[in-house]
Structures are given as C-alpha cells and as structure tokens.
Amino acid sequence: MSATSKPQRWRTALVGAALACAGAAAQAAYTEQEALGGDPNDAISIPQDLGTLSNGGLLQVDGSRLTTTDGGSSSDFYSFTLAEQMWVTFTLTPDRASAMPVLGLFQGSSVATGTLASATDDDAGDGVSRLTFNMNLSAGTYYTAVMGYRAHWWDFDGGGDAGWDYRLKLSGWTPAAPVPEASTLAMMMAGLGLLGLASRRRRNAA
C-alpha cells in the first residue's frame, strides 16, 4: 500500500467535500407551499418560487391535487430562473395511473399570451405514468403550472381532475459536443502532421 502525505490527504478530502457540496447545490427539493397551508400559488401572478435552475441541476417539488387539502383543486404555479441558455426537461409524475394531469410552461405574466408548451392526459382509462417534454430556453424567468384535465384546460384557471398527488421535476442540461467521425479525425491528424513537417523543413532551411 503506498503512503499518502498529510497535505495530499487534506487536498483529496477538500476536493471531495467541494464536489459533494456542488452536487448538493445543483439539486433543490420543495413541497408545494399551499399544500402545507401556506401562501396560495394558484395564479401566474403569485407563483411559488423554486429558485435558479443550473446546467446539470435539478429542481423538484411535491404538490397536491387532493380535494381534502387547501388549494387542492386549483392550478399550482411555480416560477424558476435560468442564468444561461440550456435545455430543460419537465417531468410530471402523478401518484396514480387514474389521474388526468395537465402540465404547462409559460414566459411572461399571461397564460393567454405566454404559453410555450403543454402536455395533458385526457383519458383516465389509458392511464399515464408521467407527462414530459423538453424545451431549449434562453436565460430568464419562466413559469410552470400543474392542474387536472377538464374542458378548456388551456386557460389554466384551475379545477379539473383532482384527488392525486404529484412530483414535478425540472432538469437543466446542454447537449454534449459531437464526437468527430473517424475519417474526419484521420484527416485532422494528417493535416497536423503535414503542418509539423513543413515547419521542420523551414527551420532546417534557415
């Protein structure tokens, strides 16, 4: 077994702690404030703020559409901020397959004019395990909302199917840079080799 010096062990421990803190900072979990008896979040003008979503980060909130809970039959609005452009994956998972969930994404203070994307399940007979979609979003503040399916659900005024809990996840990510094909890589290497050869000939001729 190789010996490790004290300074090296300390550096290793500090790096590990920093990575652990960075991982923890990239994830944030919430419970819907209205379901806990707190302030309502049933309109785009009074959302529950989930903070900033970072690249590689996750924002998660557990909410309620239970009619026995305060605000259970209203829409649940959440706001979040992006500091940079990135792709965001929105995933809504109800706690039962019979639920008929609706999920929306908005920019600006109006549902009517600011809808960017939505997903819905209108048939309890089919049953869904989740709703999900991806969006490439610029830096800024956005809003997402959860409600139950009903006629004219796109106004997000609340109501609709109730009697279920849900978990909403927002994941931020950027696509990985494409890996060059083998033929492209070979041409690049050959070009670099020729540049090196020409440079050596110039030096030898000087």
XYZ file of N, CA and C in Angstrom:
618
model
N 0.853 -1.192 0.000
C 0.000 0.000 0.000
C 0.883 1.234 0.000
N 0.657 2.168 -0.885
C 1.505 3.350 -0.974
C 1.109 4.352 0.095
N 2.101 5.021 0.634
C 1.853 6.025 1.668
C 1.386 7.320 1.020
N 0.464 8.010 1.689
C -0.035 9.290 1.197
C 0.294 10.362 2.210
N 0.906 11.447 1.769
C 1.299 12.513 2.687
C 0.072 13.203 3.254
N 0.256 13.860 4.423
C -0.857 14.570 5.053
C -1.431 15.666 4.157
N -0.556 16.521 3.548
C -1.125 17.557 2.676
C -1.943 16.974 1.531
N -1.463 15.863 0.973
C -2.191 15.259 -0.148
C -3.541 14.719 0.316
N -3.565 14.102 1.519
C -4.830 13.586 2.051
C -5.811 14.730 2.289
N -5.289 15.861 2.830
C -6.156 17.008 3.066
C -6.722 17.552 1.764
N -5.836 17.632 0.723
C -6.315 18.129 -0.570
C -7.402 17.223 -1.128
N -7.188 15.895 -1.026
C -8.178 14.935 -1.517
C -9.500 15.094 -0.785
N -9.438 15.254 0.533
C -10.654 15.408 1.336
C -11.382 16.695 0.974
N -10.625 17.798 0.776
C -11.243 19.077 0.446
C -11.898 19.040 -0.931
N -11.224 18.413 -1.900
C -11.800 18.295 -3.237
C -13.080 17.474 -3.189
N -13.052 16.360 -2.435
C -14.246 15.528 -2.293
C -15.394 16.283 -1.668
N -15.092 17.078 -0.638
C -16.133 17.867 0.026
C -16.701 18.920 -0.914
N -15.808 19.564 -1.692
C -16.274 20.584 -2.628
C -17.176 19.977 -3.686
N -16.813 18.790 -4.199
C -17.647 18.125 -5.199
C -18.990 17.734 -4.612
N -18.989 17.266 -3.372
C -20.244 16.885 -2.720
C -21.146 18.100 -2.545
N -20.544 19.251 -2.155
C -21.333 20.467 -1.986
C -21.888 20.942 -3.320
N -21.066 20.838 -4.375
C -21.531 21.255 -5.700
C -22.693 20.398 -6.144
N -22.624 19.095 -5.881
C -23.713 18.197 -6.254
C -24.982 18.519 -5.488
N -24.821 18.840 -4.198
C -25.986 19.176 -3.387
C -26.598 20.496 -3.838
N -25.712 21.458 -4.226
C -26.215 22.757 -4.644
C -26.973 22.678 -5.958
N -26.655 21.673 -6.775
C -27.290 21.545 -8.085
C -28.705 20.988 -7.976
N -29.072 20.484 -6.792
C -30.395 19.897 -6.620
C -31.137 20.611 -5.497
N -32.412 20.873 -5.719
C -33.229 21.514 -4.697
C -34.598 20.852 -4.686
N -35.056 20.461 -3.502
C -36.357 19.791 -3.358
C -37.290 20.664 -2.518
N -38.529 20.778 -2.966
C -39.528 21.603 -2.297
C -40.814 20.810 -2.116
N -41.675 21.325 -1.240
C -43.058 20.873 -1.132
C -43.940 22.074 -1.453
N -45.021 21.834 -2.157
C -45.910 22.940 -2.520
C -46.343 23.691 -1.260
N -46.139 24.999 -1.244
C -46.429 25.797 -0.055
C -47.917 25.797 0.291
N -48.775 25.789 -0.722
C -50.218 25.820 -0.475
C -50.697 24.516 0.144
N -50.100 23.392 -0.265
C -50.474 22.095 0.305
C -50.096 22.009 1.777
N -49.121 22.825 2.187
C -48.704 22.856 3.592
C -49.475 23.896 4.399
N -50.474 24.526 3.749
C -51.264 25.553 4.437
C -50.646 26.931 4.338
N -49.650 27.096 3.452
C -49.000 28.397 3.296
C -49.688 29.254 2.257
N -48.922 30.191 1.701
C -49.485 31.135 0.718
C -49.992 30.393 -0.515
N -51.073 30.883 -1.115
C -51.576 30.251 -2.341
C -50.617 30.465 -3.513
N -50.636 29.529 -4.450
C -49.824 29.635 -5.670
C -50.691 29.256 -6.875
N -51.962 29.704 -6.833
C -52.942 29.250 -7.823
C -53.154 30.209 -8.989
N -52.202 31.139 -9.207
C -52.255 32.023 -10.373
C -50.834 32.352 -10.790
N -50.652 32.707 -12.060
C -49.306 33.003 -12.553
C -48.733 34.249 -11.887
N -49.599 35.086 -11.316
C -49.150 36.308 -10.630
C -48.641 36.035 -9.217
N -48.922 34.844 -8.676
C -48.480 34.515 -7.302
C -47.865 33.107 -7.276
N -46.822 32.859 -8.084
C -46.246 31.514 -8.122
C -45.369 31.234 -6.902
N -45.141 29.973 -6.646
C -44.132 29.584 -5.663
C -42.787 29.581 -6.372
N -41.807 30.311 -5.827
C -40.504 30.443 -6.473
C -39.618 29.243 -6.131
N -39.118 28.586 -7.178
C -38.234 27.430 -6.994
C -36.762 27.796 -7.132
N -36.456 29.063 -7.397
C -35.064 29.488 -7.476
C -34.482 29.329 -8.870
N -33.159 29.208 -8.932
C -32.434 29.143 -10.201
C -32.101 27.709 -10.555
N -32.375 27.344 -11.806
C -32.013 26.030 -12.327
C -30.689 26.156 -13.060
N -29.696 25.372 -12.657
C -28.376 25.432 -13.274
C -28.198 24.298 -14.275
N -27.213 24.445 -15.136
C -26.886 23.391 -16.089
C -26.434 22.149 -15.311
N -27.074 21.036 -15.547
C -26.794 19.819 -14.784
C -27.551 19.750 -13.464
N -28.379 20.757 -13.191
C -29.094 20.813 -11.922
C -30.501 20.243 -12.004
N -31.135 20.129 -10.844
C -32.485 19.577 -10.742
C -33.279 20.369 -9.720
N -34.475 20.805 -10.111
C -35.447 21.386 -9.178
C -36.609 20.412 -9.079
N -37.014 20.095 -7.866
C -38.077 19.106 -7.659
C -39.070 19.638 -6.635
N -40.365 19.446 -6.912
C -41.390 19.885 -5.971
C -42.477 18.816 -5.892
N -42.911 18.529 -4.677
C -44.027 17.611 -4.440
C -45.266 18.443 -4.143
N -46.321 18.227 -4.926
C -47.541 19.004 -4.761
C -48.756 18.119 -4.612
N -49.924 18.754 -4.453
C -51.148 18.015 -4.177
C -52.311 18.514 -5.016
N -53.064 17.568 -5.567
C -54.345 17.847 -6.221
C -55.461 17.191 -5.415
N -55.208 16.951 -4.130
C -56.200 16.301 -3.275
C -57.247 17.317 -2.845
N -58.522 16.960 -3.002
C -59.600 17.884 -2.654
C -59.688 18.126 -1.157
N -59.049 17.260 -0.348
C -59.092 17.446 1.104
C -58.009 18.407 1.568
N -57.147 18.852 0.655
C -56.045 19.747 1.008
C -56.364 21.157 0.543
N -55.970 22.149 1.324
C -56.181 23.540 0.910
C -55.586 23.747 -0.478
N -56.364 24.340 -1.362
C -55.873 24.614 -2.711
C -55.777 23.394 -3.596
N -56.339 22.281 -3.165
C -56.178 21.038 -3.913
C -56.769 21.064 -5.305
N -57.834 21.836 -5.525
C -58.486 21.831 -6.831
C -58.089 23.025 -7.701
N -57.139 23.837 -7.255
C -56.698 24.975 -8.059
C -55.481 24.573 -8.894
N -55.103 25.442 -9.852
C -53.834 25.235 -10.548
C -52.695 25.554 -9.592
N -51.567 24.890 -9.788
C -50.380 25.135 -8.965
C -49.307 25.744 -9.864
N -48.954 27.011 -9.600
C -47.959 27.703 -10.420
C -46.628 27.790 -9.689
N -45.548 27.598 -10.452
C -44.191 27.682 -9.926
C -43.356 28.541 -10.875
N -42.458 29.345 -10.314
C -41.536 30.131 -11.138
C -40.119 29.618 -10.934
N -39.294 29.790 -11.948
C -37.881 29.429 -11.851
C -37.095 30.315 -12.796
N -35.786 30.405 -12.564
C -34.921 31.281 -13.356
C -33.783 30.488 -13.969
N -33.418 30.849 -15.196
C -32.232 30.301 -15.861
C -31.212 31.421 -16.004
N -29.968 31.178 -15.582
C -28.912 32.177 -15.715
C -28.256 32.115 -17.087
N -28.487 31.038 -17.826
C -27.900 30.862 -19.153
C -28.832 30.013 -20.005
N -28.600 30.029 -21.312
C -29.416 29.215 -22.198
C -29.111 27.742 -21.979
N -30.153 26.918 -21.952
C -29.973 25.475 -21.791
C -31.274 24.758 -22.157
N -31.176 23.468 -22.332
C -32.360 22.626 -22.474
C -32.907 22.325 -21.083
N -34.219 22.291 -20.975
C -34.865 21.927 -19.710
C -35.862 20.806 -19.984
N -35.772 19.755 -19.197
C -36.727 18.650 -19.264
C -37.733 18.813 -18.133
N -39.019 18.831 -18.472
C -40.108 18.950 -17.500
C -40.778 17.583 -17.377
N -40.873 17.073 -16.164
C -41.485 15.763 -15.940
C -42.478 15.853 -14.787
N -43.729 15.505 -15.055
C -44.776 15.495 -14.037
C -45.236 14.054 -13.830
N -45.101 13.555 -12.606
C -45.468 12.176 -12.292
C -46.557 12.160 -11.233
N -47.797 11.803 -11.592
C -48.859 11.689 -10.583
C -48.685 10.406 -9.778
N -49.331 10.347 -8.608
C -49.152 9.181 -7.747
C -50.072 8.020 -8.111
N -50.916 8.180 -9.131
C -51.800 7.083 -9.539
C -52.085 7.173 -11.036
N -52.228 6.024 -11.671
C -52.436 5.963 -13.119
C -53.786 6.519 -13.538
N -54.749 6.576 -12.630
C -56.076 7.085 -12.976
C -56.130 8.607 -13.034
N -55.060 9.274 -12.613
C -55.035 10.742 -12.634
C -55.027 11.254 -14.070
N -55.619 12.421 -14.277
C -55.601 13.076 -15.587
C -54.880 14.421 -15.432
N -53.550 14.419 -15.503
C -52.777 15.635 -15.240
C -52.641 16.533 -16.458
N -52.364 17.805 -16.198
C -52.049 18.801 -17.218
C -50.813 19.556 -16.741
N -49.882 19.791 -17.669
C -48.637 20.480 -17.346
C -48.398 21.579 -18.366
N -48.072 22.785 -17.909
C -47.839 23.898 -18.825
C -46.564 24.648 -18.514
N -46.028 25.335 -19.537
C -44.835 26.169 -19.408
C -45.142 27.527 -20.012
N -44.751 28.597 -19.312
C -45.096 29.951 -19.738
C -43.915 30.900 -19.551
N -43.909 31.956 -20.364
C -42.964 33.049 -20.175
C -43.759 34.340 -20.178
N -43.504 35.193 -19.207
C -44.298 36.407 -19.078
C -45.422 36.218 -18.077
N -46.200 37.278 -17.883
C -47.199 37.276 -16.810
C -48.583 36.831 -17.257
N -48.718 36.352 -18.492
C -50.035 35.978 -19.007
C -50.037 34.554 -19.547
N -50.961 33.742 -19.057
C -51.135 32.396 -19.589
C -51.639 32.463 -21.027
N -52.516 33.436 -21.299
C -53.146 33.537 -22.613
C -52.130 33.814 -23.718
N -51.127 34.665 -23.432
C -50.179 35.048 -24.486
C -48.794 34.453 -24.305
N -48.520 33.870 -23.139
C -47.153 33.424 -22.858
C -46.941 31.930 -22.824
N -47.908 31.131 -23.313
C -47.743 29.676 -23.276
C -46.675 29.234 -24.266
N -45.685 28.488 -23.776
C -44.604 27.968 -24.617
C -44.789 26.492 -24.946
N -45.335 25.722 -24.014
C -45.515 24.280 -24.231
C -46.520 23.753 -23.209
N -47.123 22.606 -23.534
C -48.051 21.964 -22.597
C -48.164 20.489 -22.931
N -48.617 19.734 -21.959
C -48.876 18.303 -22.143
C -50.053 17.940 -21.260
N -50.865 16.982 -21.727
C -52.061 16.618 -20.960
C -52.449 15.169 -21.204
N -53.133 14.598 -20.235
C -53.744 13.282 -20.401
C -55.238 13.456 -20.175
N -56.047 13.164 -21.205
C -57.490 13.417 -21.109
C -58.316 12.145 -20.961
N -57.668 10.998 -20.718
C -58.418 9.755 -20.639
C -57.889 8.903 -19.495
N -58.653 8.862 -18.404
C -58.220 8.080 -17.251
C -58.162 6.597 -17.577
N -58.898 6.155 -18.595
C -58.896 4.744 -18.967
C -57.542 4.274 -19.456
N -56.815 5.157 -20.166
C -55.487 4.794 -20.644
C -54.503 4.714 -19.493
N -54.543 5.699 -18.629
C -53.595 5.748 -17.525
C -52.222 6.178 -18.021
N -51.598 7.120 -17.338
C -50.251 7.551 -17.689
C -49.371 7.468 -16.458
N -48.115 7.167 -16.681
C -47.190 7.164 -15.559
C -46.575 8.540 -15.374
N -46.555 9.354 -16.469
C -45.996 10.699 -16.351
C -46.259 11.501 -17.619
N -46.118 12.822 -17.505
C -46.097 13.729 -18.650
C -44.693 14.322 -18.722
N -44.143 14.492 -19.928
C -42.807 15.070 -20.045
C -42.621 15.755 -21.390
N -41.812 16.820 -21.406
C -41.387 17.451 -22.651
C -40.085 18.201 -22.397
N -39.356 18.500 -23.497
C -38.089 19.229 -23.439
C -38.242 20.565 -24.148
N -37.566 21.593 -23.627
C -37.570 22.906 -24.272
C -36.180 23.527 -24.183
N -35.743 24.145 -25.291
C -34.491 24.894 -25.309
C -34.828 26.338 -24.948
N -34.390 26.775 -23.758
C -34.811 28.074 -23.232
C -33.627 29.012 -23.041
N -33.842 30.285 -23.316
C -32.829 31.312 -23.082
C -32.833 31.696 -21.599
N -31.811 32.451 -21.195
C -31.764 32.942 -19.820
C -33.003 33.796 -19.545
N -33.537 33.692 -18.323
C -34.721 34.471 -17.973
C -35.562 33.766 -16.927
N -36.728 34.329 -16.652
C -37.658 33.767 -15.675
C -38.826 33.100 -16.400
N -39.204 31.927 -15.930
C -40.273 31.148 -16.551
C -41.232 30.662 -15.470
N -42.396 30.184 -15.938
C -43.435 29.685 -15.038
C -43.918 28.335 -15.549
N -44.191 27.435 -14.626
C -44.782 26.153 -14.995
C -45.983 25.919 -14.084
N -46.991 25.204 -14.601
C -48.226 25.011 -13.836
C -48.720 23.589 -13.963
N -49.346 23.107 -12.886
C -49.933 21.771 -12.826
C -51.415 21.925 -12.501
N -52.257 21.205 -13.228
C -53.689 21.169 -12.894
C -54.269 19.846 -13.384
N -55.569 19.659 -13.189
C -56.244 18.459 -13.649
C -56.982 18.707 -14.954
N -57.143 17.657 -15.744
C -57.798 17.805 -17.041
C -59.275 18.178 -16.881
N -59.726 19.079 -17.744
C -61.137 19.434 -17.900
C -61.277 20.105 -19.266
N -62.502 20.346 -19.695
C -62.721 21.074 -20.936
C -62.094 22.462 -20.824
N -61.490 22.930 -21.898
C -60.820 24.243 -21.931
C -59.706 24.334 -20.883
N -58.963 23.237 -20.727
C -57.909 23.190 -19.718
C -56.798 24.207 -19.989
N -56.658 24.658 -21.252
C -55.524 25.503 -21.626
C -55.564 26.899 -21.031
N -56.667 27.273 -20.359
C -56.666 28.578 -19.683
C -56.018 28.502 -18.303
N -55.759 27.286 -17.809
C -55.087 27.059 -16.521
C -55.736 27.851 -15.390
N -57.075 27.889 -15.416
C -57.820 28.568 -14.361
C -58.080 27.684 -13.146
N -57.647 26.447 -13.205
C -57.846 25.551 -12.077
C -59.007 24.596 -12.298
N -59.367 23.908 -11.258
C -60.420 22.901 -11.367
C -59.901 21.667 -12.076
N -60.825 20.915 -12.657
C -60.427 19.709 -13.365
C -60.247 18.521 -12.441
N -59.655 17.477 -13.003
C -59.486 16.228 -12.263
C -58.642 16.450 -11.008
N -59.109 15.959 -9.879
C -58.398 16.114 -8.610
C -58.365 14.764 -7.895
N -57.766 14.764 -6.716
C -57.688 13.543 -5.923
C -56.370 12.809 -6.073
N -55.285 13.519 -6.400
C -53.985 12.863 -6.559
C -52.854 13.820 -6.176
N -51.745 13.252 -5.796
C -50.518 13.999 -5.528
C -49.606 13.872 -6.745
N -48.549 14.663 -6.772
C -47.638 14.597 -7.917
C -46.234 15.023 -7.510
N -45.287 14.666 -8.365
C -43.907 15.152 -8.257
C -43.545 15.813 -9.578
N -43.088 17.047 -9.514
C -42.672 17.804 -10.690
C -41.165 17.974 -10.657
N -40.499 17.606 -11.750
C -39.039 17.735 -11.841
C -38.656 18.604 -13.030
N -37.708 19.520 -12.813
C -37.133 20.354 -13.856
C -35.641 20.061 -13.895
N -35.162 19.546 -15.011
C -33.752 19.183 -15.156
C -33.110 20.063 -16.225
N -31.982 20.701 -15.907
C -31.271 21.542 -16.859
C -30.085 20.819 -17.462
N -29.881 20.970 -18.770
C -28.758 20.288 -19.425
C -28.438 20.954 -20.752
N -27.208 20.758 -21.202
C -26.791 21.199 -22.527
C -26.263 19.985 -23.278
N -26.531 19.897 -24.589
C -26.074 18.728 -25.350
C -24.558 18.639 -25.358
N -24.048 17.414 -25.320
C -22.602 17.206 -25.400
C -22.118 17.560 -26.799
N -20.868 18.046 -26.893
C -20.291 18.362 -28.202
C -20.184 17.085 -29.026
N -20.527 17.148 -30.326
C -20.459 15.939 -31.154
C -19.031 15.425 -31.290
N -18.873 14.099 -31.252
C -17.567 13.476 -31.418
C -17.288 13.353 -32.907
N -16.095 13.833 -33.385
C -15.799 13.734 -34.814
C -15.770 12.283 -35.284
N -16.211 12.060 -36.532
C -16.136 10.719 -37.100
C -14.682 10.330 -37.309
N -14.434 9.013 -37.432
C -13.067 8.513 -37.559
C -12.368 9.094 -38.780
N -13.091 9.215 -39.898
C -12.483 9.745 -41.120
C -12.101 11.209 -40.952
N -12.964 11.976 -40.268
C -12.667 13.391 -40.018
C -11.462 13.528 -39.106
N -11.406 12.670 -38.078
C -10.292 12.690 -37.137
C -8.988 12.347 -37.849
N -9.020 11.362 -38.767
C -7.820 10.967 -39.501
C -7.325 12.110 -40.383
N -8.248 12.825 -41.040
C -7.862 13.960 -41.882
C -7.240 15.072 -41.043
N -7.800 15.313 -39.847
C -7.244 16.335 -38.969
C -5.831 15.979 -38.553
N -5.611 14.709 -38.192
C -4.282 14.263 -37.768
C -3.285 14.372 -38.916
N -3.716 13.981 -40.128
C -2.833 14.077 -41.295
C -2.469 15.531 -41.570
N -3.441 16.438 -41.447
C -3.179 17.858 -41.660
C -2.191 18.410 -40.654
N -2.368 18.021 -39.373
C -1.429 18.473 -38.346
C -0.032 17.942 -38.612
N 0.042 16.678 -39.081
C 1.340 16.091 -39.406
C 2.037 16.851 -40.524
N 1.285 17.214 -41.566
C 1.867 17.958 -42.688
C 2.330 19.345 -42.240
N 1.548 19.992 -41.358
C 1.959 21.297 -40.835
C 3.259 21.187 -40.047
N 3.375 20.132 -39.239
C 4.594 19.918 -38.469
C 5.792 19.665 -39.366
N 5.596 18.883 -40.425
C 6.682 18.579 -41.365
C 7.139 19.845 -42.081
N 6.191 20.670 -42.518
C 6.546 21.916 -43.201
C 7.295 22.846 -42.274
N 6.858 22.893 -40.996
C 7.539 23.753 -40.030
C 8.968 23.295 -39.799
N 9.201 21.973 -39.736
C 10.551 21.464 -39.527
C 11.445 21.770 -40.720
N 10.911 21.638 -41.937
C 11.703 21.928 -43.134
C 12.111 23.390 -43.169
N 11.203 24.293 -42.765
C 11.538 25.704 -42.726
C 12.662 25.978 -41.744
N 12.602 25.315 -40.580
C 13.655 25.506 -39.576
C 15.004 24.990 -40.092
N 14.974 23.814 -40.763
C 16.228 23.227 -41.263
C 16.822 24.084 -42.398
N 15.945 24.719 -43.199
C 16.440 25.528 -44.318
C 17.001 26.851 -43.844
N 16.573 27.292 -42.662
C 17.013 28.614 -42.163
C 18.462 28.581 -41.668
